[in-house]
Amino acid sequence: KNQVEQSPQSLIILEGKNCTLQCNYTVSPFSNLRWYKQDTGRGPVSLTIMTFSENTKSNGRYTATLDADTKQSSLHITASQLSDSASYICVVSGPGQAGTALIFGKGTTLSVSS
Amino acid sequence: DAGITQSPRYKITETGRQVTLMCHQTWSHSYMFWYRQDLGHGLRLIYYSAAADITDKGEVPDGYVVSRSKTENFPLTLESATRSQTSVYFCASTPSGGYNEQFFGPGTRLTVL
């Protein structure tokens, strides 16, 4: 069964600290992997999209890594800010057209405190 | 403003009533999607549309109806609302092509009493 598992379910860190969120998937065949940020009461916003051949992709203080062999991805947040408090969703795409085969993880809720 | 909008943002209705959630995008994206988001679940696809007058079922289509007469609009109708349809509904759009980013609307929080 195609699944996307994220860990931890929730995380609390102090402002300025780094953190890493994990995503394991069993989707096959694999097309691409996306990380989204969802602020409370808003829709998800894309942070990164990586294909099979990409190992690392950065977007400001956000760096995503992908190991297609072990089917694992991580999202590293550097020097966290209060505005990083949100849910982070890992999404894996199979071979369907235009994202119709997207499998969504349940998300990791990150709280950054001062 | 350009982008993707949803209306209403909040809706309370009663069991058995018909309710329509609206979605409008200004980018002329070919593909549009409806998802629901519930605690303990990831986003789940209800219906999607590849172009005007072309729609298809997603993972959880039962109890929902969609139409797409114009490229920019993709309404979702609950023909006879049930309590299990209490959820947050997100509309999304993307240009054609599987690699493209999906752009999400702000969501509609629907409560069925």
PDB file of C-alpha atoms in Angstrom:
ATOM      1  CA  LYS A   1       0.000   0.000   0.000  1.00  0.00           C
ATOM      2  CA  ASN A   2       1.317   3.469  -0.894  1.00  0.00           C
ATOM      3  CA  GLN A   3       1.973   5.356   2.321  1.00  0.00           C
ATOM      4  CA  VAL A   4       3.812   8.413   3.608  1.00  0.00           C
ATOM      5  CA  GLU A   5       4.834   8.417   7.262  1.00  0.00           C
ATOM      6  CA  GLN A   6       6.123  11.524   9.010  1.00  0.00           C
ATOM      7  CA  SER A   7       7.933  11.887  12.307  1.00  0.00           C
ATOM      8  CA  PRO A   8       7.792  13.269  14.825  1.00  0.00           C
ATOM      9  CA  GLN A   9       4.065  14.014  14.997  1.00  0.00           C
ATOM     10  CA  SER A  10       4.835  17.246  16.859  1.00  0.00           C
ATOM     11  CA  LEU A  11       7.905  19.140  17.935  1.00  0.00           C
ATOM     12  CA  ILE A  12       8.635  22.117  20.176  1.00  0.00           C
ATOM     13  CA  ILE A  13      11.901  24.030  19.813  1.00  0.00           C
ATOM     14  CA  LEU A  14      13.364  27.321  20.984  1.00  0.00           C
ATOM     15  CA  GLU A  15      13.712  30.199  18.583  1.00  0.00           C
ATOM     16  CA  GLY A  16      17.092  30.171  16.893  1.00  0.00           C
ATOM     17  CA  LYS A  17      17.563  26.402  17.134  1.00  0.00           C
ATOM     18  CA  ASN A  18      17.746  24.002  14.207  1.00  0.00           C
ATOM     19  CA  CYS A  19      15.459  21.027  13.672  1.00  0.00           C
ATOM     20  CA  THR A  20      14.956  18.149  11.267  1.00  0.00           C
ATOM     21  CA  LEU A  21      11.672  16.571  10.233  1.00  0.00           C
ATOM     22  CA  GLN A  22      11.513  13.089   8.763  1.00  0.00           C
ATOM     23  CA  CYS A  23       9.464  11.511   5.978  1.00  0.00           C
ATOM     24  CA  ASN A  24       9.467   7.829   4.986  1.00  0.00           C
ATOM     25  CA  TYR A  25       7.446   6.606   2.045  1.00  0.00           C
ATOM     26  CA  THR A  26       6.477   3.371   0.334  1.00  0.00           C
ATOM     27  CA  VAL A  27       5.047   4.949  -2.842  1.00  0.00           C
ATOM     28  CA  SER A  28       6.105   3.087  -5.953  1.00  0.00           C
ATOM     29  CA  PRO A  29       6.819   3.961  -8.644  1.00  0.00           C
ATOM     30  CA  PHE A  30       8.091   7.300  -7.411  1.00  0.00           C
ATOM     31  CA  SER A  31       7.848  10.533  -9.389  1.00  0.00           C
ATOM     32  CA  ASN A  32       8.665  13.375  -7.025  1.00  0.00           C
ATOM     33  CA  LEU A  33       8.569  14.421  -3.378  1.00  0.00           C
ATOM     34  CA  ARG A  34       7.281  17.720  -2.071  1.00  0.00           C
ATOM     35  CA  TRP A  35       7.384  19.501   1.253  1.00  0.00           C
ATOM     36  CA  TYR A  36       4.594  21.931   2.099  1.00  0.00           C
ATOM     37  CA  LYS A  37       4.213  24.389   4.957  1.00  0.00           C
ATOM     38  CA  GLN A  38       0.716  24.940   6.316  1.00  0.00           C
ATOM     39  CA  ASP A  39       0.082  27.812   8.685  1.00  0.00           C
ATOM     40  CA  THR A  40      -2.904  27.521  11.004  1.00  0.00           C
ATOM     41  CA  GLY A  41      -6.100  28.384   9.151  1.00  0.00           C
ATOM     42  CA  ARG A  42      -4.431  28.563   5.747  1.00  0.00           C
ATOM     43  CA  GLY A  43      -3.813  26.329   2.765  1.00  0.00           C
ATOM     44  CA  PRO A  44      -0.510  24.495   2.259  1.00  0.00           C
ATOM     45  CA  VAL A  45       2.296  26.375   0.507  1.00  0.00           C
ATOM     46  CA  SER A  46       5.048  24.574  -1.384  1.00  0.00           C
ATOM     47  CA  LEU A  47       8.581  24.726   0.023  1.00  0.00           C
ATOM     48  CA  THR A  48      10.439  22.306  -2.258  1.00  0.00           C
ATOM     49  CA  ILE A  49       9.832  19.738  -4.990  1.00  0.00           C
ATOM     50  CA  MET A  50      12.466  17.062  -5.720  1.00  0.00           C
ATOM     51  CA  THR A  51      12.624  14.419  -8.409  1.00  0.00           C
ATOM     52  CA  PHE A  52      14.276  11.015  -8.180  1.00  0.00           C
ATOM     53  CA  SER A  53      17.659  12.398  -9.272  1.00  0.00           C
ATOM     54  CA  GLU A  54      17.827  15.277  -6.802  1.00  0.00           C
ATOM     55  CA  ASN A  55      19.430  14.729  -3.382  1.00  0.00           C
ATOM     56  CA  THR A  56      19.165  18.189  -1.864  1.00  0.00           C
ATOM     57  CA  LYS A  57      17.107  21.278  -2.439  1.00  0.00           C
ATOM     58  CA  SER A  58      17.112  24.505  -0.476  1.00  0.00           C
ATOM     59  CA  ASN A  59      14.633  27.315  -0.053  1.00  0.00           C
ATOM     60  CA  GLY A  60      16.104  29.922   2.249  1.00  0.00           C
ATOM     61  CA  ARG A  61      16.468  28.410   5.728  1.00  0.00           C
ATOM     62  CA  TYR A  62      14.702  25.240   4.583  1.00  0.00           C
ATOM     63  CA  THR A  63      16.776  22.375   3.154  1.00  0.00           C
ATOM     64  CA  ALA A  64      15.183  19.159   1.960  1.00  0.00           C
ATOM     65  CA  THR A  65      17.129  15.969   1.324  1.00  0.00           C
ATOM     66  CA  LEU A  66      16.043  12.856  -0.510  1.00  0.00           C
ATOM     67  CA  ASP A  67      17.420   9.317  -0.482  1.00  0.00           C
ATOM     68  CA  ALA A  68      15.436   7.465  -3.135  1.00  0.00           C
ATOM     69  CA  ASP A  69      17.198   4.187  -2.327  1.00  0.00           C
ATOM     70  CA  THR A  70      15.999   4.109   1.276  1.00  0.00           C
ATOM     71  CA  LYS A  71      12.820   6.060   0.456  1.00  0.00           C
ATOM     72  CA  GLN A  72      13.513   8.683   3.057  1.00  0.00           C
ATOM     73  CA  SER A  73      13.420  12.460   3.037  1.00  0.00           C
ATOM     74  CA  SER A  74      14.150  15.077   5.636  1.00  0.00           C
ATOM     75  CA  LEU A  75      13.423  18.768   6.002  1.00  0.00           C
ATOM     76  CA  HIS A  76      16.008  20.729   7.943  1.00  0.00           C
ATOM     77  CA  ILE A  77      15.124  24.142   9.303  1.00  0.00           C
ATOM     78  CA  THR A  78      18.031  26.365  10.241  1.00  0.00           C
ATOM     79  CA  ALA A  79      17.932  29.150  12.830  1.00  0.00           C
ATOM     80  CA  SER A  80      14.218  28.738  13.480  1.00  0.00           C
ATOM     81  CA  GLN A  81      11.927  31.746  13.783  1.00  0.00           C
ATOM     82  CA  LEU A  82       8.549  32.161  15.433  1.00  0.00           C
ATOM     83  CA  SER A  83       7.011  32.304  11.952  1.00  0.00           C
ATOM     84  CA  ASP A  84       8.199  28.743  11.320  1.00  0.00           C
ATOM     85  CA  SER A  85       5.463  27.513  13.675  1.00  0.00           C
ATOM     86  CA  ALA A  86       3.247  25.512  11.328  1.00  0.00           C
ATOM     87  CA  SER A  87       2.444  22.044  10.081  1.00  0.00           C
ATOM     88  CA  TYR A  88       4.929  20.598   7.587  1.00  0.00           C
ATOM     89  CA  ILE A  89       3.519  18.091   5.148  1.00  0.00           C
ATOM     90  CA  CYS A  90       5.478  15.601   3.071  1.00  0.00           C
ATOM     91  CA  VAL A  91       3.799  14.658  -0.210  1.00  0.00           C
ATOM     92  CA  VAL A  92       4.937  11.907  -2.570  1.00  0.00           C
ATOM     93  CA  SER A  93       3.798  11.697  -6.150  1.00  0.00           C
ATOM     94  CA  GLY A  94       3.317   8.526  -8.124  1.00  0.00           C
ATOM     95  CA  PRO A  95       2.972   8.364 -11.896  1.00  0.00           C
ATOM     96  CA  GLY A  96      -0.460  10.005 -12.204  1.00  0.00           C
ATOM     97  CA  GLN A  97      -0.991  13.098 -14.280  1.00  0.00           C
ATOM     98  CA  ALA A  98      -0.600  16.569 -12.777  1.00  0.00           C
ATOM     99  CA  GLY A  99      -0.514  15.434  -9.194  1.00  0.00           C
ATOM    100  CA  THR A 100      -3.563  13.206  -9.204  1.00  0.00           C
ATOM    101  CA  ALA A 101      -1.478  10.477  -7.597  1.00  0.00           C
ATOM    102  CA  LEU A 102      -0.287  12.576  -4.656  1.00  0.00           C
ATOM    103  CA  ILE A 103       0.003  10.737  -1.338  1.00  0.00           C
ATOM    104  CA  PHE A 104      -0.033  13.124   1.626  1.00  0.00           C
ATOM    105  CA  GLY A 105       1.596  12.530   4.985  1.00  0.00           C
ATOM    106  CA  LYS A 106      -0.285  13.551   8.116  1.00  0.00           C
ATOM    107  CA  GLY A 107       2.214  16.310   8.838  1.00  0.00           C
ATOM    108  CA  THR A 108       4.539  17.335  11.650  1.00  0.00           C
ATOM    109  CA  THR A 109       3.356  20.215  13.817  1.00  0.00           C
ATOM    110  CA  LEU A 110       6.257  22.481  14.721  1.00  0.00           C
ATOM    111  CA  SER A 111       6.004  25.024  17.509  1.00  0.00           C
ATOM    112  CA  VAL A 112       8.793  27.569  17.882  1.00  0.00           C
ATOM    113  CA  SER A 113       8.838  29.356  21.225  1.00  0.00           C
ATOM    114  CA  SER A 114      10.749  32.446  22.345  1.00  0.00           C
TER     115      SER A 114
ATOM    116  CA  ASP B   1      -6.437  39.899  -6.825  1.00  0.00           C
ATOM    117  CA  ALA B   2      -4.746  37.097  -8.712  1.00  0.00           C
ATOM    118  CA  GLY B   3      -4.651  33.681  -7.137  1.00  0.00           C
ATOM    119  CA  ILE B   4      -7.025  31.049  -5.906  1.00  0.00           C
ATOM    120  CA  THR B   5      -9.967  31.898  -3.688  1.00  0.00           C
ATOM    121  CA  GLN B   6     -12.619  29.882  -1.897  1.00  0.00           C
ATOM    122  CA  SER B   7     -16.014  30.858  -0.589  1.00  0.00           C
ATOM    123  CA  PRO B   8     -17.469  30.783   1.896  1.00  0.00           C
ATOM    124  CA  ARG B   9     -14.579  30.513   4.353  1.00  0.00           C
ATOM    125  CA  TYR B  10     -16.868  29.140   7.058  1.00  0.00           C
ATOM    126  CA  LYS B  11     -20.178  27.348   6.719  1.00  0.00           C
ATOM    127  CA  ILE B  12     -22.527  25.704   9.172  1.00  0.00           C
ATOM    128  CA  THR B  13     -25.328  23.586   7.770  1.00  0.00           C
ATOM    129  CA  GLU B  14     -27.695  20.853   8.861  1.00  0.00           C
ATOM    130  CA  THR B  15     -27.810  17.189   7.972  1.00  0.00           C
ATOM    131  CA  GLY B  16     -29.620  16.610   4.703  1.00  0.00           C
ATOM    132  CA  ARG B  17     -29.167  20.085   3.271  1.00  0.00           C
ATOM    133  CA  GLN B  18     -27.428  20.798  -0.002  1.00  0.00           C
ATOM    134  CA  VAL B  19     -24.372  23.039   0.178  1.00  0.00           C
ATOM    135  CA  THR B  20     -22.014  24.287  -2.502  1.00  0.00           C
ATOM    136  CA  LEU B  21     -18.432  25.347  -1.927  1.00  0.00           C
ATOM    137  CA  MET B  22     -16.944  27.651  -4.512  1.00  0.00           C
ATOM    138  CA  CYS B  23     -13.408  27.771  -5.895  1.00  0.00           C
ATOM    139  CA  HIS B  24     -12.062  30.371  -8.313  1.00  0.00           C
ATOM    140  CA  GLN B  25      -8.560  30.729  -9.798  1.00  0.00           C
ATOM    141  CA  THR B  26      -7.185  33.517 -11.980  1.00  0.00           C
ATOM    142  CA  TRP B  27      -4.149  31.741 -13.469  1.00  0.00           C
ATOM    143  CA  SER B  28      -6.030  29.764 -16.148  1.00  0.00           C
ATOM    144  CA  HIS B  29      -4.517  26.571 -14.753  1.00  0.00           C
ATOM    145  CA  SER B  30      -5.788  23.465 -16.504  1.00  0.00           C
ATOM    146  CA  TYR B  31      -6.026  21.251 -13.433  1.00  0.00           C
ATOM    147  CA  MET B  32      -8.114  21.883 -10.358  1.00  0.00           C
ATOM    148  CA  PHE B  33      -8.606  19.715  -7.279  1.00  0.00           C
ATOM    149  CA  TRP B  34     -10.782  19.384  -4.222  1.00  0.00           C
ATOM    150  CA  TYR B  35      -9.333  17.924  -1.007  1.00  0.00           C
ATOM    151  CA  ARG B  36     -10.637  17.419   2.483  1.00  0.00           C
ATOM    152  CA  GLN B  37      -8.458  17.619   5.571  1.00  0.00           C
ATOM    153  CA  ASP B  38      -9.431  15.858   8.788  1.00  0.00           C
ATOM    154  CA  LEU B  39      -7.593  15.309  12.063  1.00  0.00           C
ATOM    155  CA  GLY B  40      -5.608  12.094  11.917  1.00  0.00           C
ATOM    156  CA  HIS B  41      -5.609  12.019   8.129  1.00  0.00           C
ATOM    157  CA  GLY B  42      -3.530  13.623   5.463  1.00  0.00           C
ATOM    158  CA  LEU B  43      -5.214  15.621   2.743  1.00  0.00           C
ATOM    159  CA  ARG B  44      -7.461  13.346   0.717  1.00  0.00           C
ATOM    160  CA  LEU B  45      -8.474  13.956  -2.873  1.00  0.00           C
ATOM    161  CA  ILE B  46     -12.231  14.166  -3.501  1.00  0.00           C
ATOM    162  CA  TYR B  47     -12.440  15.097  -7.186  1.00  0.00           C
ATOM    163  CA  TYR B  48     -10.224  16.671  -9.770  1.00  0.00           C
ATOM    164  CA  SER B  49     -10.622  18.259 -13.178  1.00  0.00           C
ATOM    165  CA  ALA B  50      -8.134  18.258 -16.046  1.00  0.00           C
ATOM    166  CA  ALA B  51      -9.973  20.950 -18.025  1.00  0.00           C
ATOM    167  CA  ALA B  52     -13.415  22.481 -18.450  1.00  0.00           C
ATOM    168  CA  ASP B  53     -16.055  19.760 -18.704  1.00  0.00           C
ATOM    169  CA  ILE B  54     -13.553  17.036 -17.690  1.00  0.00           C
ATOM    170  CA  THR B  55     -13.797  15.735 -14.126  1.00  0.00           C
ATOM    171  CA  ASP B  56     -12.828  12.525 -12.370  1.00  0.00           C
ATOM    172  CA  LYS B  57     -13.088  10.893  -8.971  1.00  0.00           C
ATOM    173  CA  GLY B  58     -10.384  10.907  -6.378  1.00  0.00           C
ATOM    174  CA  GLU B  59      -9.951   8.821  -3.243  1.00  0.00           C
ATOM    175  CA  VAL B  60     -13.133   9.863  -1.369  1.00  0.00           C
ATOM    176  CA  PRO B  61     -15.817  10.998  -3.876  1.00  0.00           C
ATOM    177  CA  ASP B  62     -18.971   9.549  -2.285  1.00  0.00           C
ATOM    178  CA  GLY B  63     -21.553  12.175  -1.381  1.00  0.00           C
ATOM    179  CA  TYR B  64     -19.953  14.909  -3.495  1.00  0.00           C
ATOM    180  CA  VAL B  65     -20.662  16.304  -6.948  1.00  0.00           C
ATOM    181  CA  VAL B  66     -18.493  18.626  -9.036  1.00  0.00           C
ATOM    182  CA  SER B  67     -18.808  20.530 -12.273  1.00  0.00           C
ATOM    183  CA  ARG B  68     -16.508  22.695 -14.302  1.00  0.00           C
ATOM    184  CA  SER B  69     -18.193  24.718 -17.024  1.00  0.00           C
ATOM    185  CA  LYS B  70     -15.471  27.404 -16.987  1.00  0.00           C
ATOM    186  CA  THR B  71     -11.720  26.954 -16.592  1.00  0.00           C
ATOM    187  CA  GLU B  72     -11.540  29.321 -13.623  1.00  0.00           C
ATOM    188  CA  ASN B  73     -14.334  27.860 -11.480  1.00  0.00           C
ATOM    189  CA  PHE B  74     -14.646  24.457  -9.832  1.00  0.00           C
ATOM    190  CA  PRO B  75     -17.605  24.231  -7.411  1.00  0.00           C
ATOM    191  CA  LEU B  76     -18.044  21.303  -5.028  1.00  0.00           C
ATOM    192  CA  THR B  77     -21.581  20.342  -4.005  1.00  0.00           C
ATOM    193  CA  LEU B  78     -22.647  18.185  -1.099  1.00  0.00           C
ATOM    194  CA  GLU B  79     -26.054  17.023  -2.277  1.00  0.00           C
ATOM    195  CA  SER B  80     -27.295  15.873   1.144  1.00  0.00           C
ATOM    196  CA  ALA B  81     -24.804  16.805   3.831  1.00  0.00           C
ATOM    197  CA  THR B  82     -23.901  14.297   6.545  1.00  0.00           C
ATOM    198  CA  ARG B  83     -22.029  14.793   9.820  1.00  0.00           C
ATOM    199  CA  SER B  84     -19.113  12.791   8.443  1.00  0.00           C
ATOM    200  CA  GLN B  85     -18.618  15.548   5.870  1.00  0.00           C
ATOM    201  CA  THR B  86     -17.664  18.020   8.598  1.00  0.00           C
ATOM    202  CA  SER B  87     -14.162  18.930   7.527  1.00  0.00           C
ATOM    203  CA  VAL B  88     -11.888  21.600   6.100  1.00  0.00           C
ATOM    204  CA  TYR B  89     -12.051  21.649   2.318  1.00  0.00           C
ATOM    205  CA  PHE B  90      -9.202  22.877   0.148  1.00  0.00           C
ATOM    206  CA  CYS B  91      -9.264  23.689  -3.505  1.00  0.00           C
ATOM    207  CA  ALA B  92      -5.997  23.601  -5.486  1.00  0.00           C
ATOM    208  CA  SER B  93      -4.856  24.233  -9.039  1.00  0.00           C
ATOM    209  CA  THR B  94      -1.811  23.524 -11.169  1.00  0.00           C
ATOM    210  CA  PRO B  95      -0.709  23.949 -14.767  1.00  0.00           C
ATOM    211  CA  SER B  96      -0.712  20.748 -16.810  1.00  0.00           C
ATOM    212  CA  GLY B  97       2.173  18.384 -16.046  1.00  0.00           C
ATOM    213  CA  GLY B  98       2.889  16.090 -13.110  1.00  0.00           C
ATOM    214  CA  TYR B  99       5.923  17.967 -11.804  1.00  0.00           C
ATOM    215  CA  ASN B 100       4.192  21.264 -11.279  1.00  0.00           C
ATOM    216  CA  GLU B 101       3.497  22.723  -7.879  1.00  0.00           C
ATOM    217  CA  GLN B 102      -0.090  22.713  -6.667  1.00  0.00           C
ATOM    218  CA  PHE B 103      -1.369  26.041  -5.391  1.00  0.00           C
ATOM    219  CA  PHE B 104      -3.903  25.783  -2.596  1.00  0.00           C
ATOM    220  CA  GLY B 105      -6.755  28.056  -1.656  1.00  0.00           C
ATOM    221  CA  PRO B 106      -7.313  29.248   1.931  1.00  0.00           C
ATOM    222  CA  GLY B 107      -9.844  26.536   2.735  1.00  0.00           C
ATOM    223  CA  THR B 108     -13.496  26.330   3.752  1.00  0.00           C
ATOM    224  CA  ARG B 109     -14.342  25.054   7.213  1.00  0.00           C
ATOM    225  CA  LEU B 110     -17.659  23.195   6.962  1.00  0.00           C
ATOM    226  CA  THR B 111     -19.631  22.040   9.971  1.00  0.00           C
ATOM    227  CA  VAL B 112     -22.614  19.745   9.495  1.00  0.00           C
ATOM    228  CA  LEU B 113     -24.911  19.617  12.531  1.00  0.00           C
TER     229      LEU B 113
END
